[in-house]
Coordinates of C-alpha atoms and ligand atoms in Angstrom, one line a residue:
X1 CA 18.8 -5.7 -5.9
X2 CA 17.9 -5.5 -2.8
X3 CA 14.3 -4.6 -1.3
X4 CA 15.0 -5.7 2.6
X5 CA 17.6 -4.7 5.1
X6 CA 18.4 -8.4 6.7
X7 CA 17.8 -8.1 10.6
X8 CA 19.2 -10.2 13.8
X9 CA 16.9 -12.0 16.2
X10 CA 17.8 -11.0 19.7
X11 CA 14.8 -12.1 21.3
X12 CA 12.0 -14.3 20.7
X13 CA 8.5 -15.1 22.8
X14 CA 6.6 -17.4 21.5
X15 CA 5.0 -16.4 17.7
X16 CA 7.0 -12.8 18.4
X17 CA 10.0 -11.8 17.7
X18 CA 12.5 -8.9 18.3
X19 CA 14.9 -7.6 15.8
X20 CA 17.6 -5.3 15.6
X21 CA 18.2 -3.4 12.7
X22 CA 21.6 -1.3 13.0
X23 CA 20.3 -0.7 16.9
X24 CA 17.0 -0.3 16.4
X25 CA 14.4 -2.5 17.3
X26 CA 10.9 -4.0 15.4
X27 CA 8.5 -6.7 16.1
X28 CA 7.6 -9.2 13.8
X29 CA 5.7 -12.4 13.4
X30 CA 7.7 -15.7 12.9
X31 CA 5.9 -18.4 11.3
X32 CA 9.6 -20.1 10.4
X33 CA 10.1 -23.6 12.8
X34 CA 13.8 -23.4 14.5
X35 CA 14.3 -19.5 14.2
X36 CA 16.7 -19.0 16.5
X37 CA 18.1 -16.0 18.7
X38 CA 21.3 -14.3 16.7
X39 CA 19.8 -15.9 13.2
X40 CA 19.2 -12.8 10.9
X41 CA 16.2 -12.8 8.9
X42 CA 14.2 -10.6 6.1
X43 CA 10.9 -9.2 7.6
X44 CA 8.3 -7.9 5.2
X45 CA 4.7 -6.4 7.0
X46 CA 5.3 -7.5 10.3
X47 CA 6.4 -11.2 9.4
X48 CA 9.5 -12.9 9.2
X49 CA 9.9 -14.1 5.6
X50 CA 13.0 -15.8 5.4
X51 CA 16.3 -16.9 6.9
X52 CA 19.5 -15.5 5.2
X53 CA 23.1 -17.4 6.2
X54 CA 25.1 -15.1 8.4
X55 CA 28.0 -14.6 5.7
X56 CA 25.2 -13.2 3.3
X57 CA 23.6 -11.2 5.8
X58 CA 26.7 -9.5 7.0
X59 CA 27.7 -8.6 3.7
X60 CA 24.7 -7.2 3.1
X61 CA 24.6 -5.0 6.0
X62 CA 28.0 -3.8 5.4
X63 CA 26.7 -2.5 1.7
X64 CA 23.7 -0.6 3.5
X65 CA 25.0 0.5 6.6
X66 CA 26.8 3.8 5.2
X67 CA 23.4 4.6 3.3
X68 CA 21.1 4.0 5.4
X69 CA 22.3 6.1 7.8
X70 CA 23.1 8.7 5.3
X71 CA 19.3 8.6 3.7
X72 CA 18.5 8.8 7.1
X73 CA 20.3 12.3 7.5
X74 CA 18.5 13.2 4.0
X75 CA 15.2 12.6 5.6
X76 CA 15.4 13.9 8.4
X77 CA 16.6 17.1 6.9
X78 CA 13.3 16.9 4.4
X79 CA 10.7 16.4 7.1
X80 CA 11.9 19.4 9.5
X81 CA 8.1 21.2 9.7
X82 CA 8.6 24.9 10.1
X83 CA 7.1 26.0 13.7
X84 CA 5.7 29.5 11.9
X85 CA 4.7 29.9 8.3
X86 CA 3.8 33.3 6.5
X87 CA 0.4 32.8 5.2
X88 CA -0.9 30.2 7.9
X89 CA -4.1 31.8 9.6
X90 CA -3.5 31.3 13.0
X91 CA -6.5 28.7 13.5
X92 CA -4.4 26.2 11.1
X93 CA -1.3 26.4 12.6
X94 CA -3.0 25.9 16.0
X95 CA -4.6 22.3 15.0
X96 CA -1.7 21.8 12.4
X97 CA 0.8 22.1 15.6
X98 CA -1.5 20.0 17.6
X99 CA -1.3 17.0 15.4
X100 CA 2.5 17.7 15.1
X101 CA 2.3 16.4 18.7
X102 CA 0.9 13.7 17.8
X103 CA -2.9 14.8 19.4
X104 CA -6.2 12.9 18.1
X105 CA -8.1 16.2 16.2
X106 CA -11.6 17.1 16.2
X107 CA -13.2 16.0 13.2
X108 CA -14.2 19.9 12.9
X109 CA -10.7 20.5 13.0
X110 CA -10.0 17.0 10.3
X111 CA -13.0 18.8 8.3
X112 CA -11.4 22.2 8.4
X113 CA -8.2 20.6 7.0
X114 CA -10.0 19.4 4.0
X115 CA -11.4 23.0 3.2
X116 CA -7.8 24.7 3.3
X117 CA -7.0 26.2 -0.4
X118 CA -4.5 28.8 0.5
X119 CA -1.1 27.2 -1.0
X120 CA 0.9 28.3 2.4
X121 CA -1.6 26.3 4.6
X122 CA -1.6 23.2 2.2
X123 CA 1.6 23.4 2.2
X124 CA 1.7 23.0 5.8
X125 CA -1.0 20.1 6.1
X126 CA 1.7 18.2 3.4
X127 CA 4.6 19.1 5.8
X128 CA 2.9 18.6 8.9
X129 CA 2.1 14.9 7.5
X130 CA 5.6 14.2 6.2
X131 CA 7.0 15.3 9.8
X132 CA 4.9 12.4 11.4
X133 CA 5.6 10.3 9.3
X134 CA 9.7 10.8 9.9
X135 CA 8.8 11.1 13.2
X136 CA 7.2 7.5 14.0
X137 CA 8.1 5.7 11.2
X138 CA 11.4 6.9 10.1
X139 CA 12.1 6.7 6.4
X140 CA 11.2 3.0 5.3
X141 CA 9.3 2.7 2.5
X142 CA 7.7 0.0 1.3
X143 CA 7.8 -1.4 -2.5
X144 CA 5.5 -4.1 -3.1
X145 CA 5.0 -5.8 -7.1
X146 CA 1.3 -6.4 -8.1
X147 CA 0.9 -8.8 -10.8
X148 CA -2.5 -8.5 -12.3
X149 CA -3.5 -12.4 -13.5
X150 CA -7.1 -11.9 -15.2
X151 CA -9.1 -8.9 -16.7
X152 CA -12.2 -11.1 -16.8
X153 CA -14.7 -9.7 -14.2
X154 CA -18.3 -10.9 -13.6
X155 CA -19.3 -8.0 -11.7
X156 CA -20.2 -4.3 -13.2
X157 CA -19.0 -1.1 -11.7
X158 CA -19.9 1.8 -13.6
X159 CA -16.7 3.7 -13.1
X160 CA -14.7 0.5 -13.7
X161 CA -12.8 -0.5 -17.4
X162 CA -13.0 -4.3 -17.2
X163 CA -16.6 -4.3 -16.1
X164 CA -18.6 -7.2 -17.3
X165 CA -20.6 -4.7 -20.0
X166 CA -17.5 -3.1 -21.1
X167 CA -17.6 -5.6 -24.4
X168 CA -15.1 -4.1 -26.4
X169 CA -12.2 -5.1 -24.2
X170 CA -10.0 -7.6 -25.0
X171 CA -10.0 -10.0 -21.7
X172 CA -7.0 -11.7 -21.0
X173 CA -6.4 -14.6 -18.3
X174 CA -2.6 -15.6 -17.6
X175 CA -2.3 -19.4 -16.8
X176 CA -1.1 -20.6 -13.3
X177 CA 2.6 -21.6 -15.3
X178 CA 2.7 -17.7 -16.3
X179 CA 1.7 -16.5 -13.2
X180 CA 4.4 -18.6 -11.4
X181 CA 7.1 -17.6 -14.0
X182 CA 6.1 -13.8 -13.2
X183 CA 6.0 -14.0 -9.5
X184 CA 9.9 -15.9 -9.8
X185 CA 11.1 -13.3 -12.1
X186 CA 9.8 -10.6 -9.4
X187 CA 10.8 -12.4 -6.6
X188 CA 14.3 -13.9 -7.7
X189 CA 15.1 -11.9 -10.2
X190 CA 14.1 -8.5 -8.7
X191 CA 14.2 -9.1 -5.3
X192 CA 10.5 -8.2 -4.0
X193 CA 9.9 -9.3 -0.7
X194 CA 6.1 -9.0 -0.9
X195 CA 3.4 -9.2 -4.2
X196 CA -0.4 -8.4 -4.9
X197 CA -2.0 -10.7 -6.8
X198 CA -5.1 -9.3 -8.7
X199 CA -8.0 -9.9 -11.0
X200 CA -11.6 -8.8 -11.4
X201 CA -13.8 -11.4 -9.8
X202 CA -13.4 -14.2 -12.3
X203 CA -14.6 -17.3 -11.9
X204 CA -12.5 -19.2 -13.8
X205 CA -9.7 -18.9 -10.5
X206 CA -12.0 -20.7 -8.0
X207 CA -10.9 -20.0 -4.4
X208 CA -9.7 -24.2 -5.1
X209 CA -7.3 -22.9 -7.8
X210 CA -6.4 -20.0 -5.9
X211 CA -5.8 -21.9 -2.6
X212 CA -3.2 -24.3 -5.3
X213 CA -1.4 -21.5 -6.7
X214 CA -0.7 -20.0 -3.3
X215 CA 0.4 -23.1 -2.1
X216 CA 2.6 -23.4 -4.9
X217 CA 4.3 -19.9 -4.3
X218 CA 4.4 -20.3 -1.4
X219 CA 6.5 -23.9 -1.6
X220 CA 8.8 -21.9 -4.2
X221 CA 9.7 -18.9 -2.6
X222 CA 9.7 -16.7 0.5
X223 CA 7.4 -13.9 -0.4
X224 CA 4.5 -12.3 1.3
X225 CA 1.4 -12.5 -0.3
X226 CA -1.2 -10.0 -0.6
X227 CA -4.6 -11.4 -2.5
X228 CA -7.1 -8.8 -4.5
X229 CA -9.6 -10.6 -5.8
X230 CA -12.4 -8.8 -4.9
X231 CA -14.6 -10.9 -2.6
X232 CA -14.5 -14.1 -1.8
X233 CA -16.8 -14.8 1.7
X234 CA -15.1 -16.0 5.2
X235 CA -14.6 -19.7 4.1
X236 CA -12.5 -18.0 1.0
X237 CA -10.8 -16.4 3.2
X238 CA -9.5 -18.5 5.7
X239 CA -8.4 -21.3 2.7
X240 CA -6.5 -18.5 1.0
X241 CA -4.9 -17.8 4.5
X242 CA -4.3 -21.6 5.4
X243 CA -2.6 -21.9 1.9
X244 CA -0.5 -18.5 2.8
X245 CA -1.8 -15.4 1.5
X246 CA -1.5 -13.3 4.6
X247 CA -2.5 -9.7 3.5
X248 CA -5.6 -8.9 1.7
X249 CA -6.5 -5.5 -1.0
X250 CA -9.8 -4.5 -1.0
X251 CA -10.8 -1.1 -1.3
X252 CA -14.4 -0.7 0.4
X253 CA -14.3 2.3 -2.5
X254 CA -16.9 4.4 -0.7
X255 CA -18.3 4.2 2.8
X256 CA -21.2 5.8 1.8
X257 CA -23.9 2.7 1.2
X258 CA -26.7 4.6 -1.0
X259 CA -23.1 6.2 -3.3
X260 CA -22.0 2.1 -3.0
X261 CA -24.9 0.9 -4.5
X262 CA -25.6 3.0 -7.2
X263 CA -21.9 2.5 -8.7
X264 CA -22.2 -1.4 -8.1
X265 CA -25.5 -2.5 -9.6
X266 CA -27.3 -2.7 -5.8
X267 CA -24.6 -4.6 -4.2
X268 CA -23.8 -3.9 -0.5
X269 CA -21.3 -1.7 1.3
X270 CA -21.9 -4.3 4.0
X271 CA -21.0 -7.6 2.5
X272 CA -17.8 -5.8 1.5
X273 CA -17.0 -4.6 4.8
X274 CA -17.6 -8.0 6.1
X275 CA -15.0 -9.8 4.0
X276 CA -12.6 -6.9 5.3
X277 CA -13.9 -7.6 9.0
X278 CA -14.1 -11.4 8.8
X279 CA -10.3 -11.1 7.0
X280 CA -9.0 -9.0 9.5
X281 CA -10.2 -11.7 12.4
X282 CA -8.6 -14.0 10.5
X283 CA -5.2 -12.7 10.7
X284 CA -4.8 -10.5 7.2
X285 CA -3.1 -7.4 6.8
X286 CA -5.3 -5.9 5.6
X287 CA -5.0 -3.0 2.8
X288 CA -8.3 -0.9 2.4
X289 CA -9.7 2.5 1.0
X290 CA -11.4 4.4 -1.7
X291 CA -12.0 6.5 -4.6
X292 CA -11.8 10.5 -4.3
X293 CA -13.6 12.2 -6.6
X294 CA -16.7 9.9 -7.3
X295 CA -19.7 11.9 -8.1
X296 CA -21.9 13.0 -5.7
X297 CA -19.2 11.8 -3.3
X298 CA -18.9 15.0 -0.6
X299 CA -15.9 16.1 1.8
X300 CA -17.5 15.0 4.7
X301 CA -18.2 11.4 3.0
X302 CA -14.6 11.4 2.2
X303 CA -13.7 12.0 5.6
X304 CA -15.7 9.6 6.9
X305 CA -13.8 7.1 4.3
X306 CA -10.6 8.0 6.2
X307 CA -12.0 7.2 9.6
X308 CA -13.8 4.3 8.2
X309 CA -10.0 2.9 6.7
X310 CA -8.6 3.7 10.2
X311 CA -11.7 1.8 12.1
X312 CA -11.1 -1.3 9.9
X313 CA -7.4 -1.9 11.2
X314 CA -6.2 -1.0 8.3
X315 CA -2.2 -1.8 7.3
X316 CA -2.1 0.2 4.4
X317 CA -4.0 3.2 3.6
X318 CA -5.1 2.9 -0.4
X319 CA -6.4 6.1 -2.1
X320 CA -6.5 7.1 -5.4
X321 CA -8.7 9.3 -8.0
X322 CA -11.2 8.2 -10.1
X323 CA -10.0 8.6 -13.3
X324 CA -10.5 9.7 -16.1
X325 CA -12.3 12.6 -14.8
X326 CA -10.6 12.4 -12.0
X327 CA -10.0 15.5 -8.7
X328 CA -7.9 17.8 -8.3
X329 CA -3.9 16.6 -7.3
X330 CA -4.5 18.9 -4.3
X331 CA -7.5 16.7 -2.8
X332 CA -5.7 13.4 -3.4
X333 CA -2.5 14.9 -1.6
X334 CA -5.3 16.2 1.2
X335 CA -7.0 12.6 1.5
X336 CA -3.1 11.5 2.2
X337 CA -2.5 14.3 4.2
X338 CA -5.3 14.1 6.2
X339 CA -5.1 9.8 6.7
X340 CA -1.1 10.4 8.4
X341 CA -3.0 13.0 10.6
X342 CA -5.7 10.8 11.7
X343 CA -2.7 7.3 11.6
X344 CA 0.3 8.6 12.6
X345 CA 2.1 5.9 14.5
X346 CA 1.3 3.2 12.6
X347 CA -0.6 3.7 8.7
X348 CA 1.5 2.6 6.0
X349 CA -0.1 5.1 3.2
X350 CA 0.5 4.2 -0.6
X351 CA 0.9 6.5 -3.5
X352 CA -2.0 4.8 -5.9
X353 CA -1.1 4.0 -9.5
X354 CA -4.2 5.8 -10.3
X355 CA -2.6 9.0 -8.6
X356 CA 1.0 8.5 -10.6
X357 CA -1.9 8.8 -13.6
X358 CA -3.4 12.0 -12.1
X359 CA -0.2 13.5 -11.7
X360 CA 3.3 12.5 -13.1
X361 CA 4.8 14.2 -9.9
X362 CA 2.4 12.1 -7.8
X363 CA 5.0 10.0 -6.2
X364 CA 7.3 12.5 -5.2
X365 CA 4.4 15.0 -3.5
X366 CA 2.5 11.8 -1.9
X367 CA 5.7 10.9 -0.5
X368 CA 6.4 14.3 1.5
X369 CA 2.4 14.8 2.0
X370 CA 2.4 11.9 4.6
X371 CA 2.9 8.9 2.3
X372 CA 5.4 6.5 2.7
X373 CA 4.2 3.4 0.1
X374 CA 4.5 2.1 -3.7
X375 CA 3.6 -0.2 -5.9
X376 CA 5.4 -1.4 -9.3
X377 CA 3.6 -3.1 -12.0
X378 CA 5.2 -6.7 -12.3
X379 CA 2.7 -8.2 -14.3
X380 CA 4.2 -9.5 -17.6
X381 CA 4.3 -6.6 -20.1
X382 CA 2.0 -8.3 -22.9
X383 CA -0.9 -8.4 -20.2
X384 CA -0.2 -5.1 -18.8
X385 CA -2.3 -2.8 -20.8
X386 CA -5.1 -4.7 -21.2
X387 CA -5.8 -4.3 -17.0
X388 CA -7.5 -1.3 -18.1
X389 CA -9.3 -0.1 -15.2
X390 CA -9.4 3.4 -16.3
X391 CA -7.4 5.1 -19.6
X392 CA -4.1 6.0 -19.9
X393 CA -2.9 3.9 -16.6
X394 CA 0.8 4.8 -15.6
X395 CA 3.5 2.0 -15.7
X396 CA 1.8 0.1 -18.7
X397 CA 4.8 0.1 -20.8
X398 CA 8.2 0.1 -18.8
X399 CA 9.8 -2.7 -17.8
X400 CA 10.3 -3.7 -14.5
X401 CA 14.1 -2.8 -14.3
X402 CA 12.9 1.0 -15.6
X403 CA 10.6 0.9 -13.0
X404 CA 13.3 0.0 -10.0
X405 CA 15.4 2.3 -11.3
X406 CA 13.0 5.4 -11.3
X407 CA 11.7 4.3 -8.1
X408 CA 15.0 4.0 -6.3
X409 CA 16.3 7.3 -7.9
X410 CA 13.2 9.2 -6.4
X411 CA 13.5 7.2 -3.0
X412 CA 17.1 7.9 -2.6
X413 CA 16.9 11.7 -3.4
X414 CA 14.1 11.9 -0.8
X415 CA 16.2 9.9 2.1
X416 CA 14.1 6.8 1.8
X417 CA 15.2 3.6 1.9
X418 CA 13.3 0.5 -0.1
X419 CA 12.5 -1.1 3.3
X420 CA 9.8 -2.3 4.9
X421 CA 11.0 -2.4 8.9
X422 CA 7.9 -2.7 9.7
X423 CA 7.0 -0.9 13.4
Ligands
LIG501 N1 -11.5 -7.4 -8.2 C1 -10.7 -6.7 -7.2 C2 -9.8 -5.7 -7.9 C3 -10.5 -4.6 -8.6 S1 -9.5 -3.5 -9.6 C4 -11.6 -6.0 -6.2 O1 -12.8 -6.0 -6.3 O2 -11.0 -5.4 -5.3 C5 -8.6 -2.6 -8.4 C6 -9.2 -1.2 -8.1 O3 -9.2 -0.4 -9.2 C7 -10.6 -1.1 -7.5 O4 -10.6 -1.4 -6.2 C8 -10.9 0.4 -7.9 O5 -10.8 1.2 -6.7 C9 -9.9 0.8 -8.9 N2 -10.6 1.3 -10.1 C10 -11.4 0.7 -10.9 N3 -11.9 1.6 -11.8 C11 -11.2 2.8 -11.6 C12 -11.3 4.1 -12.2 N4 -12.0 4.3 -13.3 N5 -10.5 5.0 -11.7 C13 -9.7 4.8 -10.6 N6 -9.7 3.6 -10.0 C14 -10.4 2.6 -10.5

């Protein structure tokens, strides 16, 4: 299985480096000692990840070159963006076409997006997205595992399942042996190239513990790791990035403070933005966003979440429903929609599990709205269900090889490849 297209250094300048992928070329970070010009290497978010031997690489590229250019053609051909629709007020196409060329919009014009219910004008907003997205980041997609390692959570978000007062879940805590056995079945046994580790804020895994276990992973396999622990402070932080972690998933959930506080017992907006400020100084990808659909939550405070992600530096783009009473499919596909409009060149925008919840079709319409993102569920299937952040969560009972296969089934029939290329 194979998650990464192996690339060839041609040039390198200092921490930076240049590689060519069947002619094309993409920057990444090399933290490797002795990477050399004409080595090939696997790059995952921006950073090299590993050296393969030549023999491997080339065999590797000879399997993917026919595809990839053919998945290419596919996408292309799926992400052409009709210049006139029938049933698009003239007013829509005129900012729709704007941002097809690539122009910053008004946030009258971002708010006016966000209003659109006739089906031909949403359906030009979702094309419109899915053309910039072909058109400045071709058709990698990325496919990142999340193991989730605790349910224990000592803080108390009303929406949130494994809330501290929700007593009549059964908590579960994998050990640092399980949690390595589960990140070497995903990484050598499956082939990801880059994992999420998660938990509530549980004390128990001490930023000490944590700051081991990366280590650890780290010694044992060539993987970029993303950390969601909720937070965890600067000094947190920048251990968890000395011992490797080098992306970071917290959703800020709403940008709106007086919203923020009432869902999470008084606590900040601020000290969460900080840790996604201070992270972000430090050197983590970072992977930020929020809820649609809270109550009380408004379009504008949505939109303001959007420009909020984009204002952060934000790698990845993560929105999803709150569920179980969750929006409409249509705002969710409007919230990714609307965040390619406002991130075209660079956003990497992920199809929530919460939306694949929503919406059983949610990965193939987030995909062609502007998305180009997902995550599989890796964690060990005996732990899975009890990470019950809201009912009914998608992914809770197939394996990982069902979930490959679906995923590469749907990625292939939409011209994607399972890449991450980075920009
Ligand atoms: N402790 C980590 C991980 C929290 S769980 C942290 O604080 O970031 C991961 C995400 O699940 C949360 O960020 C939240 O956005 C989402 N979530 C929780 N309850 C939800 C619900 N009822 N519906 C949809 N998403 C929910």
């Amino acid at each position: 299985m194979c998650y990464a297209i192996p690339g060839k250094v041609t040039a390198i300048s200092g921490k930076t480096v240049t590689v060519d992928y069947f002619g094309e070329k993409k920057k990444a970070i090399n933290e490797i000692v002795n990477l050399k010009l004409g080595d090939y290497i696997y790059a995952q978010g921006g950073y090299v990840i590993q050296t393969v031997p030549a023999k491997e690489a080339v065999e590797t590229l000879e399997t993917w070159k026919e595809l990839f250019f053919e998945l290419r053609e596919t996408d292309v051909r799926l992400s052409r963006r009709p210049a006139e629709e029938t049933g698009v007020s003239r007013e829509v196409s005129l900012i729709l076409d704007r941002a097809a060329e690539g122009r910053e919009l008004k946030r009258e014009e971002l708010h006016k997006l966000f209003l659109l219910e006739n089906p031909a004008e949403l359906d030009q907003l979702y094309k419109t997205a899915n053309f910039l997205r072909q058109k400045y980041l071709a058709n990698s997609c990325c496919v990142h595992g999340i193991i989730e390692f605790s349910n224990h959570c000592k803080n108390d978000c009303v929406y949130c399942g494994i809330r501290r007062s929700n007593t009549i879940l059964e908590r579960y805590r994998m050990t640092d042996d399980e949690i390595l056995a589960a990140v070497a079945e995903a990484v050598e046994k499956h082939g990801f190239k880059a994992l999420v580790l998660q938990s509530g804020e549980d004390p128990e895994f001490s930023v000490d513990r944590l700051d081991n276990l990366i280590r650890e992973i780290k010694k044992r396999h060539a993987v970029l790791i993303f950390i969601s622990v909720g937070e965890i402070g600067r000094a947190g932080l920048k251990k968890l990035y000395e011992a490797g972690a080098r992306g970071l998933l917290l959703r800020f959930e709403t940008g709106d403070p007086k919203l923020y506080a009432n869902l999470h017992c008084g606590d900040e907006l601020e000290d969460r933005l900080r840790d996604l400020r201070d992270a972000y100084e430090l050197g983590y990808l970072i992977l930020t966003g929020g809820l649609i659909g809270l109550p009380g939550q408004s379009l504008e405070s949505l939109l303001n979440d959007i420009l909020l992600t984009k204002e952060l530096k934000t790698e990845m783009y993560s929105f999803g429903p709150v569920l179980p009473d969750g929006p409409k499919t249509e705002l969710v596909l409007k919230v990714l929609a609307v965040s390619r409009l406002i991130d075209p060149q660079n956003a990497k925008i992920v199809v929530t599990t919460g939306f694949e919840t929503l919406d059983p079709q949610a990965r193939r319409l987030g995909l062609l709205a502007g998305a180009n993102s997902v995550m599989l569920n890796v964690t060990p299937l005996k732990f899975r269900k009890l990470y019950d952040i809201y009912p009914d969560r998608a992914h809770t009972e197939e394996t990982i090889e069902e979930q490959i296969k679906t995923t590469l089934e749907l990625l292939y029939s939409l011209g994607r490849a399972p890449t991450d290329l980075g920009v």
